[in-house]
Every structure is written in structure tokens, then in C-alpha cells.
XYZ file of C-alpha atoms in Angstrom:
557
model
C -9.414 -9.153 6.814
C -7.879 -6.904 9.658
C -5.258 -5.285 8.951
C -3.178 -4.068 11.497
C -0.336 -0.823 11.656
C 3.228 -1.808 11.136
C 5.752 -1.414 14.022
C 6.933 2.398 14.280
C 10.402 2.488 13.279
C 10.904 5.940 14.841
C 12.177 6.957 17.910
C 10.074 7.396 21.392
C 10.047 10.938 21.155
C 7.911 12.880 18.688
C 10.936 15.243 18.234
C 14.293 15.371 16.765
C 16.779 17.144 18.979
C 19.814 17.360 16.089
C 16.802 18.988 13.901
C 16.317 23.052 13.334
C 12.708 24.813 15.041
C 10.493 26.141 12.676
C 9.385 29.827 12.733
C 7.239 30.875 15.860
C 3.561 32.014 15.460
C 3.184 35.620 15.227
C 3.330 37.770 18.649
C 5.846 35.212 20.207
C 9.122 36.306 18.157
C 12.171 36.444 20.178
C 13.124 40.080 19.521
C 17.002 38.719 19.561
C 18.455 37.987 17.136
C 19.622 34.051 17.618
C 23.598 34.559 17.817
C 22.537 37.300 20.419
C 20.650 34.171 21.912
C 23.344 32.476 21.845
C 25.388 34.489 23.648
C 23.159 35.147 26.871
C 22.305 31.789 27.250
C 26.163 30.956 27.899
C 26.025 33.677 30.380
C 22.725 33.236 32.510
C 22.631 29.871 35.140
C 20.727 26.715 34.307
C 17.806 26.299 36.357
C 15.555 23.364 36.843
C 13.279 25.234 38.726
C 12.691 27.804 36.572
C 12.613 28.114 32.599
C 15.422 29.589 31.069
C 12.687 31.421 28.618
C 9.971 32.987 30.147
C 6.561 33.618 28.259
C 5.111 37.672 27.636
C 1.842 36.657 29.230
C 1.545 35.383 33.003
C -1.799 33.820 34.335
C -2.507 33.300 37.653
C -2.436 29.418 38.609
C -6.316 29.285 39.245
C -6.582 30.587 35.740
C -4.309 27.554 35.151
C -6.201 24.898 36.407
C -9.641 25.912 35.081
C -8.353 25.749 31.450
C -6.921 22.492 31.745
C -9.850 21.390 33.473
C -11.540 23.015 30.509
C -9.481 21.071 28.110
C -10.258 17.685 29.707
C -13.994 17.850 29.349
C -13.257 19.373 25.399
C -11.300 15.824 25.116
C -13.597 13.723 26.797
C -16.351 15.132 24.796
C -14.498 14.661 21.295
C -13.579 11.256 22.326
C -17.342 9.720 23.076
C -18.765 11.445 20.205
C -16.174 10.016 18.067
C -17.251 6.847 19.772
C -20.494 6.782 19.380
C -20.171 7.636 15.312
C -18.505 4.615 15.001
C -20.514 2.649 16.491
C -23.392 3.993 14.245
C -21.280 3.598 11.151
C -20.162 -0.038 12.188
C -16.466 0.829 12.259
C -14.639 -1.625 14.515
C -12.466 0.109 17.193
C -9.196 0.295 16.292
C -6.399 -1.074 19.081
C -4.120 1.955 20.118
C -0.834 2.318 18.168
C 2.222 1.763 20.515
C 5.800 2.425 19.595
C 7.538 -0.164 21.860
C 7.037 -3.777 24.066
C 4.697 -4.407 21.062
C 4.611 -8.287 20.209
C 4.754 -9.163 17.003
C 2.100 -10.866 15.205
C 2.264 -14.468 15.373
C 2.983 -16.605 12.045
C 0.305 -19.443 13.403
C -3.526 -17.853 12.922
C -5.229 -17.713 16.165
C -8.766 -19.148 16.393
C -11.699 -17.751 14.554
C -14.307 -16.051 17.088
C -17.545 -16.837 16.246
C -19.589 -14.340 14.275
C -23.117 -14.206 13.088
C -22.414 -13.810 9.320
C -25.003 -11.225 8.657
C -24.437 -7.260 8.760
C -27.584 -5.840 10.276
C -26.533 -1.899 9.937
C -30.236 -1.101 10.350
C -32.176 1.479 7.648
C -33.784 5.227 7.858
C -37.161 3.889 8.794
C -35.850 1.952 12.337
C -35.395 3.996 15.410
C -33.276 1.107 17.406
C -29.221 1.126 17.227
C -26.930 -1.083 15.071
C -26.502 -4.395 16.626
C -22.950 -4.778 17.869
C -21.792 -7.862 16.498
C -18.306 -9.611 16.870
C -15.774 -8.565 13.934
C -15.700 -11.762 11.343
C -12.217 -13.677 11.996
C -10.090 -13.760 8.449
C -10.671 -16.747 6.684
C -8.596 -19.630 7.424
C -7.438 -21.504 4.332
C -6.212 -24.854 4.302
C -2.289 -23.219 3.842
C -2.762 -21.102 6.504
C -3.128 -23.998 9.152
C -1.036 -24.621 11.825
C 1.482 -27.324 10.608
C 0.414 -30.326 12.961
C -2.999 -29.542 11.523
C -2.411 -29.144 7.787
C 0.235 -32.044 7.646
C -2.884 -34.487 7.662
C -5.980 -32.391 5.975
C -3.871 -30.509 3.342
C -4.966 -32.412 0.581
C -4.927 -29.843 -2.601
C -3.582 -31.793 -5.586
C -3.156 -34.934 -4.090
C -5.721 -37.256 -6.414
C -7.765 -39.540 -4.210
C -7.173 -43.048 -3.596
C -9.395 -46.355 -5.650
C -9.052 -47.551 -2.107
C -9.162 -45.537 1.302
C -5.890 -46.771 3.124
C -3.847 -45.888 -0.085
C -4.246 -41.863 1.063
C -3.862 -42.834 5.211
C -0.486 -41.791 6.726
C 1.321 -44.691 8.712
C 1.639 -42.285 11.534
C -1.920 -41.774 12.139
C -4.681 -43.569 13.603
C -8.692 -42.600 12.529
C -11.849 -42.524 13.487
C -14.835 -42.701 11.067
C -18.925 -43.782 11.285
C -21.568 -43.435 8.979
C -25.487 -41.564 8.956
C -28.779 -42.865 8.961
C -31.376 -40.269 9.948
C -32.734 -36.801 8.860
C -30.225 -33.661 7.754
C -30.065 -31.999 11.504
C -30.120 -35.800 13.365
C -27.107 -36.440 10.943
C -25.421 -32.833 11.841
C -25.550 -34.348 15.463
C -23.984 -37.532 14.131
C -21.058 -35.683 12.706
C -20.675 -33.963 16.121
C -20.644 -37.037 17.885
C -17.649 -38.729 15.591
C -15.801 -35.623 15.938
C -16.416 -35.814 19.652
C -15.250 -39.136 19.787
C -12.314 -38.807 17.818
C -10.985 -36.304 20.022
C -11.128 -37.572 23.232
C -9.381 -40.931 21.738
C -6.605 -39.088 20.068
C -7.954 -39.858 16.116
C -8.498 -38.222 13.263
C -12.324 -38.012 12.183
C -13.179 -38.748 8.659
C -16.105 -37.443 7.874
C -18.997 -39.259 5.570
C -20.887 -37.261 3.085
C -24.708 -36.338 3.919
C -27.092 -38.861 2.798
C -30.375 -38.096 4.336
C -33.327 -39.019 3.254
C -34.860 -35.857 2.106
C -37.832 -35.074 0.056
C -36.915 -35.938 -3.654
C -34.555 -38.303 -2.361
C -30.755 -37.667 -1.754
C -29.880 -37.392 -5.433
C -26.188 -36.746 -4.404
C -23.914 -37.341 -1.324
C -23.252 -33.482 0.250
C -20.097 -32.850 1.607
C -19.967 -31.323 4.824
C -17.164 -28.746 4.002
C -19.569 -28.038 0.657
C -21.515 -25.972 3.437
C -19.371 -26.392 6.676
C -16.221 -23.903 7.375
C -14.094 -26.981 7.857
C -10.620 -25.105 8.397
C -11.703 -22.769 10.905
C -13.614 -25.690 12.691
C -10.117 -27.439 12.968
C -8.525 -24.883 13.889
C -11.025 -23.847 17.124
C -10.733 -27.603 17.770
C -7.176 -28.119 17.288
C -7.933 -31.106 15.539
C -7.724 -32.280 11.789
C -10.062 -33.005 10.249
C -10.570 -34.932 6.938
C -13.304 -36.322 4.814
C -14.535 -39.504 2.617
C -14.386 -38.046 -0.749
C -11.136 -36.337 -0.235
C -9.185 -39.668 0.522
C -10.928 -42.159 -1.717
C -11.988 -42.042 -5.562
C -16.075 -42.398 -4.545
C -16.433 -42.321 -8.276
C -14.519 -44.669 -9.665
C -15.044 -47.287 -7.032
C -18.543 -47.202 -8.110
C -17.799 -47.401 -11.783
C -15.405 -50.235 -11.263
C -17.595 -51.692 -8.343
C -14.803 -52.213 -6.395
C -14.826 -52.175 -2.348
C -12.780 -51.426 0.532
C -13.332 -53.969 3.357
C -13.227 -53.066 6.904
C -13.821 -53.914 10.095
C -16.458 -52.024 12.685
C -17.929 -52.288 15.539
C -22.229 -52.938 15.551
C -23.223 -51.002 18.793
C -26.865 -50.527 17.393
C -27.634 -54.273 17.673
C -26.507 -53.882 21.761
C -28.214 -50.506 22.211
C -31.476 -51.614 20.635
C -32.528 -54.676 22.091
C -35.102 -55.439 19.552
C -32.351 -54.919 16.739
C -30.499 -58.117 15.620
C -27.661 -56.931 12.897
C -25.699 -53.535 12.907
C -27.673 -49.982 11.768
C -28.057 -50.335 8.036
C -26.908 -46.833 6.195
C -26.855 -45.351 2.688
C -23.501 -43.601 3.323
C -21.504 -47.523 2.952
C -23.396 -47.749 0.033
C -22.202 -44.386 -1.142
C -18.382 -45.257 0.022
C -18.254 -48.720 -1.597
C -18.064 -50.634 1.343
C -17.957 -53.999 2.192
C -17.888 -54.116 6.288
C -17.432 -56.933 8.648
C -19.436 -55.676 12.023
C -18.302 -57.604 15.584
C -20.922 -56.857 18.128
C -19.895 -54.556 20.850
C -19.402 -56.082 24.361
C -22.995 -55.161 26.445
C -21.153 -52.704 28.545
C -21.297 -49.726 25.738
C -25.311 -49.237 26.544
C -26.218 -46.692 29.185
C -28.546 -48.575 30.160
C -28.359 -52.498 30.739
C -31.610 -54.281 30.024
C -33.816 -51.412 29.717
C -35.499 -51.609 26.203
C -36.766 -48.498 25.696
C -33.217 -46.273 25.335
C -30.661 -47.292 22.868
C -28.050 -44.629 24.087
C -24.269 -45.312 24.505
C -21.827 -43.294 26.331
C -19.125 -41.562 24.678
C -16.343 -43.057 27.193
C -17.683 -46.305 26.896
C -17.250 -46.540 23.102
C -13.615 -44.752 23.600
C -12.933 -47.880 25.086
C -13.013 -50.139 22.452
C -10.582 -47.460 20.894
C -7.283 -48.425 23.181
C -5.411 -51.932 23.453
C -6.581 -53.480 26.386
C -10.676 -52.315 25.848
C -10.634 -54.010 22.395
C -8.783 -57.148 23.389
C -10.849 -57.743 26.485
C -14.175 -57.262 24.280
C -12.244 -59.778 21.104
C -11.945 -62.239 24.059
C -15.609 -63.312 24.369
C -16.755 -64.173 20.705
C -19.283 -65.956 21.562
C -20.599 -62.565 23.637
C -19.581 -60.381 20.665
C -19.175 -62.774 17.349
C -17.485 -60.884 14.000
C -20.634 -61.303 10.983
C -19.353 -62.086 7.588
C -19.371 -58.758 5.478
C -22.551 -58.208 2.975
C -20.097 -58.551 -0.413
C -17.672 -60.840 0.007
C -18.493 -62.802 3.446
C -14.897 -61.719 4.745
C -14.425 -61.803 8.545
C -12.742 -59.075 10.047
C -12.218 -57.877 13.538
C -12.447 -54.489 14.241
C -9.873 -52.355 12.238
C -7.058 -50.524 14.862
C -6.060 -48.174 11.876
C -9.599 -46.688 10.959
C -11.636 -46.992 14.037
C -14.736 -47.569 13.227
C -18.538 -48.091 14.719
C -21.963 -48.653 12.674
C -23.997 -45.732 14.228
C -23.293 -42.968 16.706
C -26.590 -40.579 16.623
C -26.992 -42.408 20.015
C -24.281 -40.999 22.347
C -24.311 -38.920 24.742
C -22.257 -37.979 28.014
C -24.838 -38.558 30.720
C -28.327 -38.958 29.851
C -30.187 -39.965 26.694
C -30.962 -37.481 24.100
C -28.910 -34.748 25.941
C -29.470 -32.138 22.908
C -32.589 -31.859 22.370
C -33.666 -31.751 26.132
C -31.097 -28.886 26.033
C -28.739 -29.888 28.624
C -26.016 -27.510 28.688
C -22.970 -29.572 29.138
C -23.773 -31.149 26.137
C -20.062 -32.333 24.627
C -21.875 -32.501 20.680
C -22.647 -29.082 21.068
C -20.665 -27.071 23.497
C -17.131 -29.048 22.446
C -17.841 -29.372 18.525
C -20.573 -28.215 16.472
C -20.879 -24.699 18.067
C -17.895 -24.179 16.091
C -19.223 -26.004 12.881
C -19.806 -22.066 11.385
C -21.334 -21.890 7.891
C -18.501 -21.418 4.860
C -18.437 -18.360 2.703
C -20.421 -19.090 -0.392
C -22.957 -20.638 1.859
C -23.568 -17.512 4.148
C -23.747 -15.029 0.960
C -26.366 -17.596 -1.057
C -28.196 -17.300 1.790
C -27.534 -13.229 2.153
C -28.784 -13.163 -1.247
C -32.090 -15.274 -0.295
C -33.021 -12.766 2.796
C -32.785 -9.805 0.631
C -34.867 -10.946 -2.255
C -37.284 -12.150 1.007
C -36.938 -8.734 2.564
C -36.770 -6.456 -1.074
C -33.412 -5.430 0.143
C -30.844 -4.583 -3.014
C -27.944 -6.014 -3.917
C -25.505 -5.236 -1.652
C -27.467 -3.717 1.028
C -27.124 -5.014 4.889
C -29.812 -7.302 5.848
C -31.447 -5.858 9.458
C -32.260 -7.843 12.469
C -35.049 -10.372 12.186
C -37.142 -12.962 13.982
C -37.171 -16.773 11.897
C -39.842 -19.154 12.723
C -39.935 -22.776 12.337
C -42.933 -24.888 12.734
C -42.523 -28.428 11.811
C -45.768 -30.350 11.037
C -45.015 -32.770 8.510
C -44.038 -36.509 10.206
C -44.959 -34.370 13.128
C -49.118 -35.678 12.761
C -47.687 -39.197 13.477
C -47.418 -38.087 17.116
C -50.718 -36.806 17.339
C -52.399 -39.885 17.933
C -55.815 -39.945 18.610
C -55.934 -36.147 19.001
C -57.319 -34.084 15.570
C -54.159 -32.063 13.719
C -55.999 -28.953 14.467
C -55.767 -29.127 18.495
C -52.686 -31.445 18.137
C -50.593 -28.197 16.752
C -50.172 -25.183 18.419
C -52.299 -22.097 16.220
C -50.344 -19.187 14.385
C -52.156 -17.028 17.818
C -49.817 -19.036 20.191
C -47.080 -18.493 18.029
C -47.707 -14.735 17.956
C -47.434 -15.175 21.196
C -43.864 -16.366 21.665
C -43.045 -14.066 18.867
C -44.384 -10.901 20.841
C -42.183 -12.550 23.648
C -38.655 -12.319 21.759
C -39.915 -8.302 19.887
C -39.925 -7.555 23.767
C -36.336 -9.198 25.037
C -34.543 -8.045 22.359
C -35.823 -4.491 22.782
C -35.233 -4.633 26.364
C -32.165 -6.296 26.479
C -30.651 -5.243 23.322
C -32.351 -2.745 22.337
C -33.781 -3.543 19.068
C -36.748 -2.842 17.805
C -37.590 -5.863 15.080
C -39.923 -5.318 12.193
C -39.247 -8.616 9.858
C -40.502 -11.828 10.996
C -39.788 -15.239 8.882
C -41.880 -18.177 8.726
C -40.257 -21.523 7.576
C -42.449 -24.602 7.733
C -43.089 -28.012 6.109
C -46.801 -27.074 6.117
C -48.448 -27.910 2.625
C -52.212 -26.079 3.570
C -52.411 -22.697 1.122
C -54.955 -21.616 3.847
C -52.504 -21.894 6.899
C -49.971 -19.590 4.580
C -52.799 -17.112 4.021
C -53.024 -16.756 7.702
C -49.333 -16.704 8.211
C -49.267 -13.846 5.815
C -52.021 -12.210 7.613
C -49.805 -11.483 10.814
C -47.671 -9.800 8.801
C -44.892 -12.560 8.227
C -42.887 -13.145 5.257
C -43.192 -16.982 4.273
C -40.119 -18.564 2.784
C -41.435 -20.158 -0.241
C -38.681 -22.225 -2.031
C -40.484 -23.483 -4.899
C -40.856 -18.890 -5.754
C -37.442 -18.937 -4.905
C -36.257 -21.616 -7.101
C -33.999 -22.908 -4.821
C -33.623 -26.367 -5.517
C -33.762 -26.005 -9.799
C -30.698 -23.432 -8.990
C -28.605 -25.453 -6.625
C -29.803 -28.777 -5.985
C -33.275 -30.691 -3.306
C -30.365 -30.125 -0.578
C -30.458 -26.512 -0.647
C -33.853 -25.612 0.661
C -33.330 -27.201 3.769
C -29.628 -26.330 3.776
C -30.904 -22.419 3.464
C -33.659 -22.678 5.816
C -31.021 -23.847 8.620
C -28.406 -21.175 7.482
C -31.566 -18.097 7.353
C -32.374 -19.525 11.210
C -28.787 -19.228 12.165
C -28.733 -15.259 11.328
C -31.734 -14.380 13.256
C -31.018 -12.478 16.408
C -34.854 -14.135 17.402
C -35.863 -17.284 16.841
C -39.538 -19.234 17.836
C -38.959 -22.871 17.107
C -40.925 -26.338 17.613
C -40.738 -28.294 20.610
C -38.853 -31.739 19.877
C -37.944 -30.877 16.426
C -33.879 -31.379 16.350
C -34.033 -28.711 13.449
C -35.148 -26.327 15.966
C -33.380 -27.036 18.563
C -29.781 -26.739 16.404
C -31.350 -23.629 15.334
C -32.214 -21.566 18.796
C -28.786 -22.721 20.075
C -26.864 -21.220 17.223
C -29.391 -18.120 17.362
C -28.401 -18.085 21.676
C -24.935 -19.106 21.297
C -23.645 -16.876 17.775
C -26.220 -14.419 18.027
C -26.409 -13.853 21.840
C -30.262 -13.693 20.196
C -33.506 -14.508 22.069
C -35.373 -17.593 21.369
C -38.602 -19.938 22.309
C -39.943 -22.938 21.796
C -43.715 -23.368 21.178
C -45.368 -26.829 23.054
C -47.848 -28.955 21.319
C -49.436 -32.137 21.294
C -52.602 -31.070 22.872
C -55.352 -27.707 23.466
C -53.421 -24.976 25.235
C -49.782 -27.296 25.677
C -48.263 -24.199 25.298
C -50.116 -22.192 27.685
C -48.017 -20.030 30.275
């Protein structure tokens, strides 16, 4: 935390003028005696031109002006040196200490900045500077939020709800969707809700990750298990409240009872060869029984055409006002209500929990909008840039790069280069060209690796040693080659990370490791990449690539 100096309660002068002088220094004693002092002051004139003391030693005025010109350039000197130390030693510059027309600090906590969460004070053995890195915002707690934003998400000690409306507030209208896709496609998801709450004046709430991972989700993961969730409100300005914090998950399972609800099926619109709303884990998880109306045609971005199955954000946010949903409840025959899955209830949309079947699909503008890295990107540039990693999760993953690195406990982890090549599901896209000219080799991958060494010593000068390789890549041999270069593979199953914290974690750690690189070489169309170069770009102000393949030499430049 930064602590700053208390207001000076002193005057604006550093003396006192009711207070005695101390003793002179040697060789400029007034040989009077002070009631003799006294006395001739009374008698001689005041002059403002002129001291009424005048000094044993005279100098000539050039003789003036070259010491004082002397004593500049001692100051300036003193000043950049202290500078410059620290810089070195990573001390943050401390804001000048004023005596008056200081404001006071504000009672409401402004919002975090974004910081990369690693130190990287560099060792002995590297010859490049510190990297300057943002000082780390104090943490926000859930009492330290703003009122309008912990009136709704300050839920310490309140006991969740057998059913979710039982822990809504009257006064508040929500927003809430659920995730069917990998861990990073789902990140996107939660992006998109929050998105989409915003602009139509909700409250998200927030389903717990259920991807499909390898092992098989054996637990829902919240997102504030690994998610900052109070500083993200806070740089959003928005609350922001999840599943398992309003409703007893638990015991609605035990006593197999549901909520029903009402939501909107835009999958079966945006997908024309889909007949019946996305199916997901995550209602299975929340004990729901749901009642989907189709959405009116207009929410696709792109009529007829069967090979997109995008919406736009506005054209959901319609749905989410009076006269949007009543036009679209108008047409039934266009967009009939389904009996719900449980119970065969029919329900129209709920007004109180908004509420749609599947959002990975949204975008602004243009399909897929993230991963062709368009910059005006709302998920990203409006949301999940500011979805920073909590505490414990950035100092597990502290812990992992210096056991990687052979850093001790408590030592600052230097700058580094992360890899990710994704393989894997990847060979389905292959076709009918062989894995080994389908992939790009570890020597094109050098490559782009020599590429970032050089911007970020030219740019920032820093001169990297370490370089990570993550991977889904199950061939020993291809390891044995990463290792050759030089690289340090990130081997979970050495690591134990998933018999110490759970099958999320090695993912989860992989994504958080990326995030602290200040280089990054990713795959091409891999969403995990993608996420992972902008957070490098945008927290790290890092240097990244992207490595081509599909075909010999895609990558060539």
C-alpha cells in the first residue's frame, strides 16, 4: 500500500520569528555584546536597500555569480544521481511534500492502474536496467467500494438463497448467460455478459467456469476464485455479482430443487442449422429449469448467411428495454416460448434477470472481432483488460516461475519470454496436410523469439535470458528439442500442479505465467494466445508474435 505524508501542520515559513537564534559559527561573532546591539540598532536608519548587518568578507559580484552557478550544477548533479539509484533500487518516486492548497485524500478509492504483477529487479549476472513497471494499486476490498457499488456485491455474511430471486434487490434489474466452450472462449463469454450488462444498465451475474477440460470439470471455478473482482468493478464502475454468491448451488442439488426462468435462445437464430437453444453444463450446475423464446431474426449480423452465427451487442440490448421485448413477444409464431426441460413450464423472457442462452457470439462490428485482433474490440478494450489476476493467484504462480527459473523464495522473478504452441485439437485443421508440415518447427519459432530478444532490447532495453515453453504437445522427442534451444518447458505433471490445487490449475497457471511475460510468441488462431499477447501488449507494454501454420513455410516473412 502507498502511504502518503500527513498534511504539515506548521506554518509556511521554516522559521519562528517569537523564537531565540542559536549561537553563530565560529569567526562570525558579533563582537557586541547584544544589549549594545540593541542599542545601535534603535539609533542607525532602516534600509531596504541595504542590510542593516554587513558581513567581514566582501566578494566581488562575478565571484557571486560563478558560485551560485557552481551550486546549481552541485544540485543538479545530486538530484539525477539520486534519481537514477532509485530507479536501480526500484523505489517509486515519491510526490513532493507541500504545506498548503494540498487536497485531501479522497474517502472513495480511485481506480486500480493496471500492473503486471511480477517484480523483475533483474540479478548480478544481467547487464540491462530494471524494467520500470507501474506501482501495484492497493487492494480494493469489498468494504472499501464505493457505496453505489458495494450496496449490491457486498455480500459477506449474508447466507445464499435455495432459490436465486430470494437474494435479488427489488431495485435492481440483472443480466446473466451461461458457458459452453473451452477456458479462454468462456473468459470471452464473461466479457461479453459484462459488456452487455453495461450498456443496458444491469447488473451481471456471473456463472461459474465449466469448461470442458482434460480430466473433466470436476468442480464449477469461480471467476473471483482467480479474477480480482473488486478492482474490476471498480475500473468499470459497475457491480458485479456472481451465481454461487446469491444462490445455495449446493443444496439445490441435494434437494434437487430448481429455479425456473425465462431466456432468450439466440443460438437457434444465429446458427441456422441449430433447432433448440445452446445446451450448457453451467444450468446444470445452477439447477435450472429454463423456458427459452426464440429471439426475433433481427439479433444475427448476418441475415441468411449460414456460415456466421454472430449477434451484435446492440441488437441483443434490445430485447433488454420495453418496447424491443414487446415488439419481439408480439410474433409467437416468429419467436414461440419452448416448454422448460424439468417441468414443461412456459415462460416468457424474465424482465428481472435478463437472460440469453449463449453470448460467445457477439461482437460490435464484425464476426470474431478478438481473435482477428481488431482494436476497438468492446470484450477487450471496455472489460476484460481490466479482469487483472487476484492475489493468491499471482503469488501461486510467482512461486511456479521461481521453482521454473531456480529462483529462491522470495527473490524477484526477471523479465522473460513465454511461448505457447497449441497442437492438440489443433491436427483437426490440418486436413490432408501431414502434422509435421501442418505445424510450424521449434526453428520458426526461434525465429519469432529472436524477433521479441531484439524489440525489447531496442525499445526497452532489456536484454532477456529465460524463455518459457507451454504447450499441449504430448511427443517426449519435440520436448527434447525444445530443451535443446535452451528453453525451460513447463511441465505440470513435475510440478504437481493439479494433485496440489485441482485439473483447473494447470491451465489457470499457464494463462497467469503468459500474462507476466514482458515477450510473448503465441499460436495463430488459438484464443489462448491471443488473450495472452494482448495482456502481455496491453499490462506489460511487452512485445509479442504470433507464429502462422497450416502449411510449409506459412510463417515465412
Amino acid at each position: 500500500m502507498v502511504h502518503y505524508p500527513e498534511d504539515d501542520s506548521g506554518s509556511d515559513t521554516c522559521y519562528d520569528d517569537a523564537g531565540s537564534a542559536g549561537p553563530l559559527l565560529p569567526g562570525f561573532q558579533s563582537k557586541w555584546d547584544s544589549h549594545i546591539q540593541d542599542d545601535e540598532l534603535s539609533k542607525r536608519p532602516v534600509s531596504h536597500k541595504r542590510s542593516a548587518w554587513r558581513t567581514r568578507f566582501k566578494l566581488p559580484l562575478r565571484r557571486r555569480y560563478v558560485i551560485i552557478f557552481l551550486l546549481v550544477i552541485i544540485a543538479g548533479t545530486v538530484a539525477r544521481i539520486s534519481g537514477r539509484l532509485d530507479a536501480l533500487l526500484g523505489r517509486p518516486h515519491a510526490p513532493p511534500k507541500h504545506t498548503r492548497h494540498r487536497a485531501k485524500p479522497s474517502k472513495t478509492p480511485s481506480p486500480p492502474h493496471r500492473y503486471p504483477p511480477v517484480s523483475v529487479t533483474l540479478p548480478g549476472d544481467f547487464d540491462s536496467p530494471p524494467v520500470a513497471r507501474p506501482t501495484p494499486a492497493a487492494e480494493v476490498t469489498h468494504t472499501a467500494l464505493p457505496a453505489h457499488l458495494r450496496t449490491v456485491m457486498d455480500t459477506d455474511g449474508i447466507v445464499p438463497t435455495l432459490h436465486l430471486k430470494d437474494s435479488l434487490r427489488n431495485d435492481t434489474k440483472y443480466l446473466t448467460s451461461f458457458i459452453s466452450a473451452g477456458f479462454t472462449n468462456d473468459q470471452i463469454t464473461m466479457g461479453n455478459i459484462i459488456y452487455l450488462a453495461k450498456i443496458t444498465g444491469r447488473v451481471p451475474i456471473l456463472p461459474p467456469f465449466t469448461s470442458v477440460i482434460e480430466g473433466g470439470a470436476k468442480r464449477p471455478l469461480p471467476f473471483s476464485e482467480i479474477f480480482d473482482v473488486p478492482r474490476m468493478s471498480v475500473a468499470l464502475n459497475l457491480p458485479i455479482v456472481e451465481w454461487h454468491k446469491l444462490k445455495d448451488i449446493a443444496r439445490a442439488e441435494r434437494e434437487e430443487v430448481y429455479d425456473e426462468l425465462g431466456c432468450w435462445n439466440i443460438m437457434e437464430v444465429n446458427d441456422m442449422h441449430t433447432k433448440a437453444a445452446r445446451i450448457s453444463y453451467s444450468t446444470v450446475v445452477l439447477a435450472l429449469d429454463i423456458s427459452y423464446t426464440r429471439a426475433p431474426q433481427s439479433v444475427k449480423l448476418m441475415p441468411g448467411f449460414e456460415h456466421d452465427s454472430h449477434s451484435t451487442f446492440w441488437a441483443l440490448a434490445k430485447l433488454a428495454f420495453p418496447n424491443g421485448r414487446s415488439a419481439a413477444l408480439a410474433q409467437p409464431h416468429e419467436n414461440p416460448t419452448r416448454p422448460s426441460e424439468h417441468r414443461g413450464v412456459l415462460l416468457p423472457p424474465d424482465e428481472h434477470v435478463l437472460c440469453y442462452d449463449f453470448l460467445y457470439y457477439t461482437c460490435a462490428l464484425e464476426p470474431l472481432e478478438f481473435e482477428s485482433e481488431k482494436d476497438y474490440s468492446p470484450m477487450w478494450r471496455e472489460v476484460m483488460s481490466h479482469a487483472h489476476w487476484n492475489r493468491p493467484t499471482v503469488a501461486l504462480a510467482q512461486g511456479y516461475l521461481r521453482k521454473l527459473l531456480g529462483l529462491s523464495r522470495g527473490m524477484s522473478v526477471p523479465p522473460f519470454i513465454a511461448i505457447h504452441v497449441r497442437h492438440g485439437d489443433f491436427r483437426d485443421y490440418c486436413g490432408d496436410v501431414p502434422t509435421k508440415d501442418c505445424f510450424a518447427p521449434l526453428s520458426t519459432i526461434a525465429r519469432r523469439v529472436g524477433e521479441v530478444r531484439g524489440e525489447l532490447r531496442e525499445r526497452l532495453g532489456i536484454k532477456v535470458q529465460h524463455v518459457l515453453m507451454m504447450s499441449d504437445e504430448k511427443d517426449p522427442a519435440w520436448w527434447e528439442d525444445v530443451e535443446a534451444y535452451g528453453w525451460i518447458a513447463v511441465d505440470h505433471k513435475k510440478l504437481r500442479t493439479e494433485e496440489d490445487h485441482g485439473n483447473w490449475y494447470p491451465v489457470v497457471m499457464d494463462a497467469v505465467m503468459q500474462s507476466m511475460a514482458m515477450g510473448f510468441v503465441g499460436t495463430d488462431r488459438s484464443t489462448f494466445s491471443h488473450i495472452a499477447k494482448r495482456r502481455v501488449m496491453d499490462w506489460n507494454n511487452g512485445a509479442t508474435r504470433m507464429v502462422k501454420w497450416g502449411r510449409i513455410g506459412a510463417d515465412d516473412h
